[in-house]
mmCIF file of C-alpha atoms in Angstrom:
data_model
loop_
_atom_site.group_PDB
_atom_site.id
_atom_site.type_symbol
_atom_site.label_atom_id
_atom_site.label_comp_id
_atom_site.label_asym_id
_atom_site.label_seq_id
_atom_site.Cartn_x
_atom_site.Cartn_y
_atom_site.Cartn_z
ATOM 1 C CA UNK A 1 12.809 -13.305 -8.177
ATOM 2 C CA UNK A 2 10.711 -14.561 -10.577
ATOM 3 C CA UNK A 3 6.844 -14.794 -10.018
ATOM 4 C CA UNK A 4 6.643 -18.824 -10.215
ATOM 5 C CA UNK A 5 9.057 -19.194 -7.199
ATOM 6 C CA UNK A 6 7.118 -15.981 -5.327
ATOM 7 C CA UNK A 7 4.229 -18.372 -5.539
ATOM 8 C CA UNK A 8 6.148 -21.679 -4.405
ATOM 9 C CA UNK A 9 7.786 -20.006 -1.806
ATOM 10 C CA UNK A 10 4.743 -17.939 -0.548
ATOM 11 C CA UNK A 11 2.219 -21.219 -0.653
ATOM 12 C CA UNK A 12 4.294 -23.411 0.970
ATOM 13 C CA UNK A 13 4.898 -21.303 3.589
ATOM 14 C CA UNK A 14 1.489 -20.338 3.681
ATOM 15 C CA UNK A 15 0.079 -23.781 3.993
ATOM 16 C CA UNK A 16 2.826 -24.697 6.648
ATOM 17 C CA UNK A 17 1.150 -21.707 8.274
ATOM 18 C CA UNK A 18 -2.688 -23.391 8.012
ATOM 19 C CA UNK A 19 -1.009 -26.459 9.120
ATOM 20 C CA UNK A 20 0.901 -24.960 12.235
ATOM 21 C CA UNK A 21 -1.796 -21.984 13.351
ATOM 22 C CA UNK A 22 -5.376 -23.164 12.042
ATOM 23 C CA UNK A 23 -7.594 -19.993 11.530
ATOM 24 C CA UNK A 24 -7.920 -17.526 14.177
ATOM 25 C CA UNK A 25 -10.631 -17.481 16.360
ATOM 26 C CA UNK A 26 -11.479 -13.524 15.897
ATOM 27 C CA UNK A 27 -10.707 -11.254 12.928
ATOM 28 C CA UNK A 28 -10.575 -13.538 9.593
ATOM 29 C CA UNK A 29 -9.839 -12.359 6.576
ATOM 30 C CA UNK A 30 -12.704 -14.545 5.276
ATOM 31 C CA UNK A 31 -15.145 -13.688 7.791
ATOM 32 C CA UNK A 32 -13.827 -9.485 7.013
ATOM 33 C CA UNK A 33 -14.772 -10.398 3.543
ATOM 34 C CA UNK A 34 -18.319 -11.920 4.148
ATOM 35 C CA UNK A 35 -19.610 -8.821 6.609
ATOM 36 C CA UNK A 36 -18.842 -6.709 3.835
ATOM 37 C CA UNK A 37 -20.241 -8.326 0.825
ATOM 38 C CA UNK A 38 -23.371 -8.501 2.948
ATOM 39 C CA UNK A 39 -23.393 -4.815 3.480
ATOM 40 C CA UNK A 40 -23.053 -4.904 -0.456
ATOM 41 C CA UNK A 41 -26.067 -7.222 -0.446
ATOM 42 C CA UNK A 42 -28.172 -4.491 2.013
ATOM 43 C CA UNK A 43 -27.907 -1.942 -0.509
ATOM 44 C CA UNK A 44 -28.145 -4.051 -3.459
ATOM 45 C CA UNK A 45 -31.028 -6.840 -2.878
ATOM 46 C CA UNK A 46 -33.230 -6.979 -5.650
ATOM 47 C CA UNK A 47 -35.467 -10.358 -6.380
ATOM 48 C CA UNK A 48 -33.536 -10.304 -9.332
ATOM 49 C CA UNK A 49 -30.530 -11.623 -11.799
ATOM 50 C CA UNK A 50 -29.106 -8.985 -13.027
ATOM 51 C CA UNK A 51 -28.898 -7.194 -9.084
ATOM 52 C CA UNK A 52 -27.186 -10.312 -7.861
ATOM 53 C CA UNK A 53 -24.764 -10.391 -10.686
ATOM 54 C CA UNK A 54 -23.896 -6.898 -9.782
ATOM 55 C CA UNK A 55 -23.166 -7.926 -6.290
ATOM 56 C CA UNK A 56 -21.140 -10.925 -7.362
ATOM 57 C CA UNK A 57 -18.846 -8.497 -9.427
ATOM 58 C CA UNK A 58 -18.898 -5.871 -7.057
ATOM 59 C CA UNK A 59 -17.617 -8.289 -4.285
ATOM 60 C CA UNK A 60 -15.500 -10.423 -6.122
ATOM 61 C CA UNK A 61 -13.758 -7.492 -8.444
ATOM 62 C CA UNK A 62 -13.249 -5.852 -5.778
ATOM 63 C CA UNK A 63 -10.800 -8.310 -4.084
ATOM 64 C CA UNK A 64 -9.532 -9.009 -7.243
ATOM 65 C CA UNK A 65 -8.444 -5.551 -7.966
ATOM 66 C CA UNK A 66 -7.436 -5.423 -4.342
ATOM 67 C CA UNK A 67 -4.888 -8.506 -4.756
ATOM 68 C CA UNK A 68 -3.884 -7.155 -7.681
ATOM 69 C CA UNK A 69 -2.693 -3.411 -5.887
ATOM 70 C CA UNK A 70 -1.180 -5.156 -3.084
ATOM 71 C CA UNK A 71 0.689 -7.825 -5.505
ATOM 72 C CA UNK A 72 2.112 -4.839 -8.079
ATOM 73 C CA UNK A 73 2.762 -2.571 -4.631
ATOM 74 C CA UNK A 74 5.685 -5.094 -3.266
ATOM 75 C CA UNK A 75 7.100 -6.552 -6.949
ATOM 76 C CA UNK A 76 10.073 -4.815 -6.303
ATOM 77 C CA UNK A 77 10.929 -6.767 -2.737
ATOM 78 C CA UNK A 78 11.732 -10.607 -3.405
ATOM 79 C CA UNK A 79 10.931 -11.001 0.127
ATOM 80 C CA UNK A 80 7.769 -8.533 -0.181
ATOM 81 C CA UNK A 81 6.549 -10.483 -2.675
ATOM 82 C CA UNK A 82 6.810 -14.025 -0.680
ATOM 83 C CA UNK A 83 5.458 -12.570 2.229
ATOM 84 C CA UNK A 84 2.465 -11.417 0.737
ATOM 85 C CA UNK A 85 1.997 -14.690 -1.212
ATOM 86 C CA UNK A 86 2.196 -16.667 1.840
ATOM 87 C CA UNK A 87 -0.111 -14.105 4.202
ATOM 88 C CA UNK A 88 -2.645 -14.868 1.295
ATOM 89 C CA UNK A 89 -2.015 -18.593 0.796
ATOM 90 C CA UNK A 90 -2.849 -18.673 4.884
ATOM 91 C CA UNK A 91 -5.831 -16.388 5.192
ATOM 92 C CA UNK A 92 -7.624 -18.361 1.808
ATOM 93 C CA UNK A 93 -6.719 -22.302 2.548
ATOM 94 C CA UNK A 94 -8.475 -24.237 5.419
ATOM 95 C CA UNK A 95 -7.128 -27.487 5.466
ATOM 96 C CA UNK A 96 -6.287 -27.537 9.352
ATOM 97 C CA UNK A 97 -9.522 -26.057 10.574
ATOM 98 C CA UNK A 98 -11.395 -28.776 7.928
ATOM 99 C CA UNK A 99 -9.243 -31.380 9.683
ATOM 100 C CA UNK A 100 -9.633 -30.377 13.328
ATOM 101 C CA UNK A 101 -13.427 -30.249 13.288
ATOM 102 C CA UNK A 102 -13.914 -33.729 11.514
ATOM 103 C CA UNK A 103 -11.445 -35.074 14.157
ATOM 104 C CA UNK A 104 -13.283 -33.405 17.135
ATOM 105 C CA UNK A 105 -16.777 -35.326 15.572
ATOM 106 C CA UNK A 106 -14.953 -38.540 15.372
ATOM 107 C CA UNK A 107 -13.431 -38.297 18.614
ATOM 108 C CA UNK A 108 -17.118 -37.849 20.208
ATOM 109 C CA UNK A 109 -18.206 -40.604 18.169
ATOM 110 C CA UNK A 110 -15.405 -42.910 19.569
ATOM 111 C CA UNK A 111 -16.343 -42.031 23.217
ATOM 112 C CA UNK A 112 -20.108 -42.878 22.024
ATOM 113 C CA UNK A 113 -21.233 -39.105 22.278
ATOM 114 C CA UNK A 114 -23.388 -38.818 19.404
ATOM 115 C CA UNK A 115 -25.425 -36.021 20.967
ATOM 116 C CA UNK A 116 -21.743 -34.037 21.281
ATOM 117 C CA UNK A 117 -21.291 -34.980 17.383
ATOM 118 C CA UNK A 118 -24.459 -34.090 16.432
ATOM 119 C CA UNK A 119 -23.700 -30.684 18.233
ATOM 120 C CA UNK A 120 -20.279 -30.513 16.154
ATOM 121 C CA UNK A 121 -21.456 -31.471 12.896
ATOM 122 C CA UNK A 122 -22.984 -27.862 11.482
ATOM 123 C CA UNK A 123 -19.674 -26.467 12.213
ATOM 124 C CA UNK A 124 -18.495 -28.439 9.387
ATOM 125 C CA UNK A 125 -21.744 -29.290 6.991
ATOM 126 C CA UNK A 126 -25.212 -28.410 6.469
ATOM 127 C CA UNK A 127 -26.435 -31.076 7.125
ATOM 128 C CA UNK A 128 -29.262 -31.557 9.308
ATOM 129 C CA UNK A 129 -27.699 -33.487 12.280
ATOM 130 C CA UNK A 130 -30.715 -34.689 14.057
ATOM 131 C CA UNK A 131 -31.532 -36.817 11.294
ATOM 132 C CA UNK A 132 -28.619 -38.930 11.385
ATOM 133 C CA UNK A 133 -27.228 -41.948 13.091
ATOM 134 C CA UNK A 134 -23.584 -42.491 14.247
ATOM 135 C CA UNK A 135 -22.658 -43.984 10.574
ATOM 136 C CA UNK A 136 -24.756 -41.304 8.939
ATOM 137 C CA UNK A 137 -23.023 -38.303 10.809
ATOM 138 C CA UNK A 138 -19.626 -40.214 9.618
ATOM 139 C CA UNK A 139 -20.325 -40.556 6.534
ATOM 140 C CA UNK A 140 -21.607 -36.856 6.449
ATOM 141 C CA UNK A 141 -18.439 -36.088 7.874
ATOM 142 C CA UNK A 142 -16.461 -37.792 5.193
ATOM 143 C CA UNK A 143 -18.470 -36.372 2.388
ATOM 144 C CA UNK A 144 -17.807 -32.736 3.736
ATOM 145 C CA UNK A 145 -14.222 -33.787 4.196
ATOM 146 C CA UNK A 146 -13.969 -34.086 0.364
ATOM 147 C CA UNK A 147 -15.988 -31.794 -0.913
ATOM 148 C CA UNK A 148 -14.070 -29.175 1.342
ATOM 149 C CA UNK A 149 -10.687 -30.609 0.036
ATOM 150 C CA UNK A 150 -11.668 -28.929 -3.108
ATOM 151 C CA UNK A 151 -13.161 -26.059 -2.147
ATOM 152 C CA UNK A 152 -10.704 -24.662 0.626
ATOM 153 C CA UNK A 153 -7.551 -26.180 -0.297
ATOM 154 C CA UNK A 154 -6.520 -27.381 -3.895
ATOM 155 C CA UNK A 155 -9.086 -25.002 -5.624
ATOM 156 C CA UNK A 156 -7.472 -21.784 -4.470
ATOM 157 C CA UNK A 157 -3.895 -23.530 -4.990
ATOM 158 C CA UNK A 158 -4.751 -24.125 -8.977
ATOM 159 C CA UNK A 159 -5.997 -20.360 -8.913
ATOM 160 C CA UNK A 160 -3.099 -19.383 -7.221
ATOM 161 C CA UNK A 161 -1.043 -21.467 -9.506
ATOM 162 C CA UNK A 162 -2.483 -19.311 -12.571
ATOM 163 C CA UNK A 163 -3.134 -15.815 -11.276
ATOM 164 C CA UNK A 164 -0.883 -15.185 -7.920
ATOM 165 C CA UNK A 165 -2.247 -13.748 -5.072
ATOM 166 C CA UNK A 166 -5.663 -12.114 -6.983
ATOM 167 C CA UNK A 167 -6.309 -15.261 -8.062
ATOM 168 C CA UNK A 168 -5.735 -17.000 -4.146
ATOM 169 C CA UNK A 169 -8.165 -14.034 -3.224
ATOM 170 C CA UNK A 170 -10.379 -13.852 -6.233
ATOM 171 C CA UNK A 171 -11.217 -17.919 -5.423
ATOM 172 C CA UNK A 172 -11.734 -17.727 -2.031
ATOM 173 C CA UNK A 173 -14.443 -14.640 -2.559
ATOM 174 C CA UNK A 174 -16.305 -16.478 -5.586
ATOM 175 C CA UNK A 175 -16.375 -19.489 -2.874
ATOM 176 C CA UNK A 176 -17.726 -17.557 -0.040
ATOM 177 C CA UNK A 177 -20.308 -15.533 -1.624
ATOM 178 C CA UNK A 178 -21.652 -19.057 -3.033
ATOM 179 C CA UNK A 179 -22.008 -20.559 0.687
ATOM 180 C CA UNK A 180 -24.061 -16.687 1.418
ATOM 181 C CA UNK A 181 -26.531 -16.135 -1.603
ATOM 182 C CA UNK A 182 -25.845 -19.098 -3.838
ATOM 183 C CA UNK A 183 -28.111 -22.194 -2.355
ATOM 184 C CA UNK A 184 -31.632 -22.428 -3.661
ATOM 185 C CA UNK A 185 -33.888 -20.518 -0.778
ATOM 186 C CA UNK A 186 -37.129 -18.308 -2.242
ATOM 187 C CA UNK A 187 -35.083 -15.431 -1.206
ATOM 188 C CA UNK A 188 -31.448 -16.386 -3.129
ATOM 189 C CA UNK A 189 -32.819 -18.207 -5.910
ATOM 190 C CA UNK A 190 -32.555 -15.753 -8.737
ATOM 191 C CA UNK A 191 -30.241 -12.711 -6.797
ATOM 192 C CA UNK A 192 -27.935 -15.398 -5.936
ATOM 193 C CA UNK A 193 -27.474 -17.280 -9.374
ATOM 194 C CA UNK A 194 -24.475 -15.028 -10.586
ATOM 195 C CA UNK A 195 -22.825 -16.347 -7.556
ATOM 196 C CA UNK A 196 -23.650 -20.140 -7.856
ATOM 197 C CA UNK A 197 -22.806 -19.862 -11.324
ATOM 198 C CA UNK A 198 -19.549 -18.412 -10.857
ATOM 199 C CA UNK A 199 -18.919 -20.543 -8.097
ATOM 200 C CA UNK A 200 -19.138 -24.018 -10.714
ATOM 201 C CA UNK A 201 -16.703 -22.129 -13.393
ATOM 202 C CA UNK A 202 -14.532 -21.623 -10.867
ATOM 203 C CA UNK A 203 -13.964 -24.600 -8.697
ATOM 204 C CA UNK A 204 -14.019 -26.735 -12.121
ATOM 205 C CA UNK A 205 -10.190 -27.374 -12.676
ATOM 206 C CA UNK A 206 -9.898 -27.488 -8.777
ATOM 207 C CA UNK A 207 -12.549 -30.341 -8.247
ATOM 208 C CA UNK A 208 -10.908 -32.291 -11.390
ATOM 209 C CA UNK A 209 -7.149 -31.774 -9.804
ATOM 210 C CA UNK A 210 -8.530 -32.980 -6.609
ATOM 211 C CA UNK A 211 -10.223 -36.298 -7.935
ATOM 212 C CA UNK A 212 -7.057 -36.715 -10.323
ATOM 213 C CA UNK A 213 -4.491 -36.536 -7.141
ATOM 214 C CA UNK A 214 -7.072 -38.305 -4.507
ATOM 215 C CA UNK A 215 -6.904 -40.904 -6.999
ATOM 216 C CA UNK A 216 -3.098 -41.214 -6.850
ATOM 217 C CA UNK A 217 -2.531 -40.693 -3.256
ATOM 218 C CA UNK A 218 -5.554 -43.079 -1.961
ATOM 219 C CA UNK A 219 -4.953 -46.760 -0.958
ATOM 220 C CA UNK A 220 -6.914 -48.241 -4.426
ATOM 221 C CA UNK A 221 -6.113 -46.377 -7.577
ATOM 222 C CA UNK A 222 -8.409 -48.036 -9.971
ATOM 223 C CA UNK A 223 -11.282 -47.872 -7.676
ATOM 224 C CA UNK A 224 -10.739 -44.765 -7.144
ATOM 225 C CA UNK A 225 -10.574 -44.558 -11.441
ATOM 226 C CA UNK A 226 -13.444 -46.651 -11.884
ATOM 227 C CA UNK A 227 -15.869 -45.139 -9.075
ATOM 228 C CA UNK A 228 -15.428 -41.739 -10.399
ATOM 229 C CA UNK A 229 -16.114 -42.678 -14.503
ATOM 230 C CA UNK A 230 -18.978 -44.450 -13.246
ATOM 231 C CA UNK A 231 -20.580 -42.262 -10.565
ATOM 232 C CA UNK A 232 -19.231 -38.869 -10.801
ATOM 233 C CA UNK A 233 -21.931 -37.901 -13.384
ATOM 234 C CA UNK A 234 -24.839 -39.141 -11.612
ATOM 235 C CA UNK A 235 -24.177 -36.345 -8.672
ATOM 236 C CA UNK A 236 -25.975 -33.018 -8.700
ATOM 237 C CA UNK A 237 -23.211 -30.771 -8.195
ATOM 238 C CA UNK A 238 -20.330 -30.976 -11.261
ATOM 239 C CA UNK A 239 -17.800 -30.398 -9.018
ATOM 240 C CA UNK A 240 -18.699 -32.507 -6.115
ATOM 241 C CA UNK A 241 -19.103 -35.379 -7.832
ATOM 242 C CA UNK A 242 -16.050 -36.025 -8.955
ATOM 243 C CA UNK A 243 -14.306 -35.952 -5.570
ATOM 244 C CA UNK A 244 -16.805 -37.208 -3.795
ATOM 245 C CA UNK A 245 -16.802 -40.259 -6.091
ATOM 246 C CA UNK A 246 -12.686 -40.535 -6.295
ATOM 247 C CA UNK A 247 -12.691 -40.361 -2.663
ATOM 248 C CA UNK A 248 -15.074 -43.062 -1.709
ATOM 249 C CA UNK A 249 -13.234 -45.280 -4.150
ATOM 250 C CA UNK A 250 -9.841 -44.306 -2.839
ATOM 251 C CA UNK A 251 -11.455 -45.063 0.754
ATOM 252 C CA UNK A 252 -13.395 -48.239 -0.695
ATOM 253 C CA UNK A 253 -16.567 -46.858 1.143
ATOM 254 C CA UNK A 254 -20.232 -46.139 0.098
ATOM 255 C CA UNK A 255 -20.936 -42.241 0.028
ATOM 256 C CA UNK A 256 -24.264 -40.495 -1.017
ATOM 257 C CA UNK A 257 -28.231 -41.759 -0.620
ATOM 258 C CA UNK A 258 -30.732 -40.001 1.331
ATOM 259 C CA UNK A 259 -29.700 -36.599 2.923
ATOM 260 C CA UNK A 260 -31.999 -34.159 4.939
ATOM 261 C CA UNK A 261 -31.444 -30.117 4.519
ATOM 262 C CA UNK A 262 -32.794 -28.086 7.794
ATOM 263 C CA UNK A 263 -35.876 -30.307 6.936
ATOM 264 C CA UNK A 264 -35.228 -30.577 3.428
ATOM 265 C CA UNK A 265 -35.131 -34.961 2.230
ATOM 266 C CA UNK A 266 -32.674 -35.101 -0.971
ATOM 267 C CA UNK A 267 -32.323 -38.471 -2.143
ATOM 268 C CA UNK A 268 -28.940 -38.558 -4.375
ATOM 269 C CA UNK A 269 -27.076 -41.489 -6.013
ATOM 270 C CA UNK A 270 -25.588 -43.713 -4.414
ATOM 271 C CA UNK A 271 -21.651 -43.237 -5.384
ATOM 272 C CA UNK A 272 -19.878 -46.675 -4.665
ATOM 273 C CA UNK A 273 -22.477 -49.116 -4.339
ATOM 274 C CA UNK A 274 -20.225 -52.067 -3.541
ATOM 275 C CA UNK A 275 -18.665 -50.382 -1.375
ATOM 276 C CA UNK A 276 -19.059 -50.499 2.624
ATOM 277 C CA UNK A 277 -20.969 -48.918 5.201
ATOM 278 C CA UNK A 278 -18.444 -45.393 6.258
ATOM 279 C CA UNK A 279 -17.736 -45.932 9.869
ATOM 280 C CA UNK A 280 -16.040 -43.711 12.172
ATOM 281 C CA UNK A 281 -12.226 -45.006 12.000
ATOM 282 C CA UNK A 282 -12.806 -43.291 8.037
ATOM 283 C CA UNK A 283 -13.173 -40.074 9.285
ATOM 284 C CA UNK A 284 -9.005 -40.059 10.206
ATOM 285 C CA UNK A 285 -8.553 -41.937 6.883
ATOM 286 C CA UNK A 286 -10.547 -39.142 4.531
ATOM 287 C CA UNK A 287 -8.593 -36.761 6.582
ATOM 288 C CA UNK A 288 -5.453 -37.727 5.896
ATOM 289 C CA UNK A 289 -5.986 -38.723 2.401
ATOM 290 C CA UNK A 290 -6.909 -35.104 2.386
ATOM 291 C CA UNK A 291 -3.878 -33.695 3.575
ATOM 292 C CA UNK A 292 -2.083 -35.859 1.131
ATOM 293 C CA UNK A 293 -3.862 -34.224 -1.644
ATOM 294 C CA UNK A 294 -2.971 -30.465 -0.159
ATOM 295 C CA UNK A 295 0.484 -31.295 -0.430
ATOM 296 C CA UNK A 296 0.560 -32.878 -4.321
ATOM 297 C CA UNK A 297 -1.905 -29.652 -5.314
ATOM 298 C CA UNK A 298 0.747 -27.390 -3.843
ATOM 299 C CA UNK A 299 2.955 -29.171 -6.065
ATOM 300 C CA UNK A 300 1.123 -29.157 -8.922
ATOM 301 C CA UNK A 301 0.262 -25.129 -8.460
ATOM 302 C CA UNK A 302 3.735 -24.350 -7.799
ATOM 303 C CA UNK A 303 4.977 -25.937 -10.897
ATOM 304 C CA UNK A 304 2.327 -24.336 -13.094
ATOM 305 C CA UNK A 305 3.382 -21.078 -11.875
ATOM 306 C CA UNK A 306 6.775 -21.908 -12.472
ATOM 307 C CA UNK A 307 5.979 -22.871 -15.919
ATOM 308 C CA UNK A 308 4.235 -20.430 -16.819
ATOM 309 C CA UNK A 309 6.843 -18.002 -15.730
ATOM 310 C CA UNK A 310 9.243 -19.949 -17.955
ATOM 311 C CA UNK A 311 7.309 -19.360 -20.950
ATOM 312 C CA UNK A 312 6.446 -16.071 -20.158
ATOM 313 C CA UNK A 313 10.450 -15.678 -20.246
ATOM 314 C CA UNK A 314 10.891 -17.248 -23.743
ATOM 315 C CA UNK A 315 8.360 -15.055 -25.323
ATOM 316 C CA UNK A 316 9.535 -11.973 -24.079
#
């Protein structure tokens, strides 16, 4: 079997798998993966560049190679092969965990329990909850909802999509080692810049995919067009800001303005300015625009692989 249908097979099954089991509760692959790159970081640690950009290879070739064994190990077995695709698809993707905690906020926010969403809300953001109103935790929720679109579902589908199973892997590790050592604290600033770094390259042609496709599959295509041209740029990350932006014109909300970081006041742009006040019946709405947008990514990754495979045939 040739690798592009490996990969279709494998991530569609695997995402069926998010979609039908969630993460686990104990034991995570992900979670496996973050204990030991901060065993790497023990040993490591230096208030420096050059140390954290060791640590960023270390942990991310290392999975990389890792995917790579495993992937050459069952290329024999069509089934092999699919299995393995599909065990990796499920372990890196988090669409149905991203889902089920922004439902569980809005469902406390329905009953009027703000205290109970307040309580939910760093299970899903950094934000810091006590600063925040029943709109503002919604449209926190929202924001996260996008942002996370990219990040744990249609950016390791386009890696996927281009390098198989190391690439599913390879993703998922750049992405977690950014949420460890690559925010701007005194004590991550310079060790974890590799990381941060890394982090942008890679979840480039995933944020772009995911304002492209949130832009087809939301209720207002040229909205969702115009919001991003206009605001995308204006937003301090250069991935967030595009899907941020497409999906608060696809929603025709009003995302962005003042935010507070475990004390921390960051005044962004506002993205959307005509649009409305985010209130909590959007939450569902970004959600399932969001699941909307796993599906066409799987798609889109599927038939890259499959192309790819095609020419790869042609040449040889």
């Amino acid at each position: 079997m040739r690798a592009g249908r490996v990969f279709a097979y494998g991530a569609a099954a695997g995402l069926l798998g998010d979609h039908l089991l969630g993460d686990p509760r104990r034991g995570h692959p992900v979670a496996a993966f973050g204990r030991a790159a901060g065993a790497v970081e023990k040993v490591l640690w230096r208030d420096h560049r050059g140390w954290g950009a060791l640590h960023t290879a270390v942990c991310v070739g290392g999975v990389v190679a890792l995917g790579a064994m495993a992937q050459r190990a069952v290329r024999t077995s069509p089934a092999a092969s699919v299995a393995l695709t599909a065990a990796a698809t499920w372990a890196v993707v988090g669409g149905t965990s991203l889902a089920r905690e922004a439902r569980r906020i809005a469902y406390a926010l329905e009953r009027g329990d703000v205290e109970g969403a307040r309580a939910r809300l760093p299970h899903l953001c950094g934000r810091d909850p006590q600063a925040l109103d029943a709109d503002g935790i919604a449209r926190a929720v929202v924001e996260s909802v996008a942002e996370n679109t990219s990040d744990a579902v249609v950016g390791a589908l386009v890696w996927g999509g281009v390098g198989g199973v190391p690439g599913l892997l390879g993703f998922r590790a750049v992405n977690t080692l950014d949420a460890m050592v690559g925010h701007r604290s005194p004590k991550y600033l310079r060790y974890g810049w590799a990381s941060a770094r890394l982090d942008d390259v890679a979840g480039w042609p995933g944020a772009r995919l995911t304002a492209v496709l949130a832009t087809l599959a939301g209720g207002d295509p040229r909205a969702a067009l115009r919001v991003w041209r206009a605001d995308a740029g204006r937003h301090p990350s250069p991935n967030a800001g595009p899907v941020e932006a497409s999906f608060a014109g696809a929603l025709g909300v009003r995302l962005g303005g003042t935010l507070s970081y475990a004390g921390r006041v960051e005044h962004r742009p506002v993205l959307n300015a005509h649009g409305r006040t985010v209130t909590v019946p959007d939450i569902e709405r970004a959600v399932r625009l969001s699941r909307r947008v796993g599906i066409l990514a799987l798609g889109v990754g599927a038939a890259a692989r499959l192309l790819a495979g095609h020419l790869k045939g042609h040449r040889s």
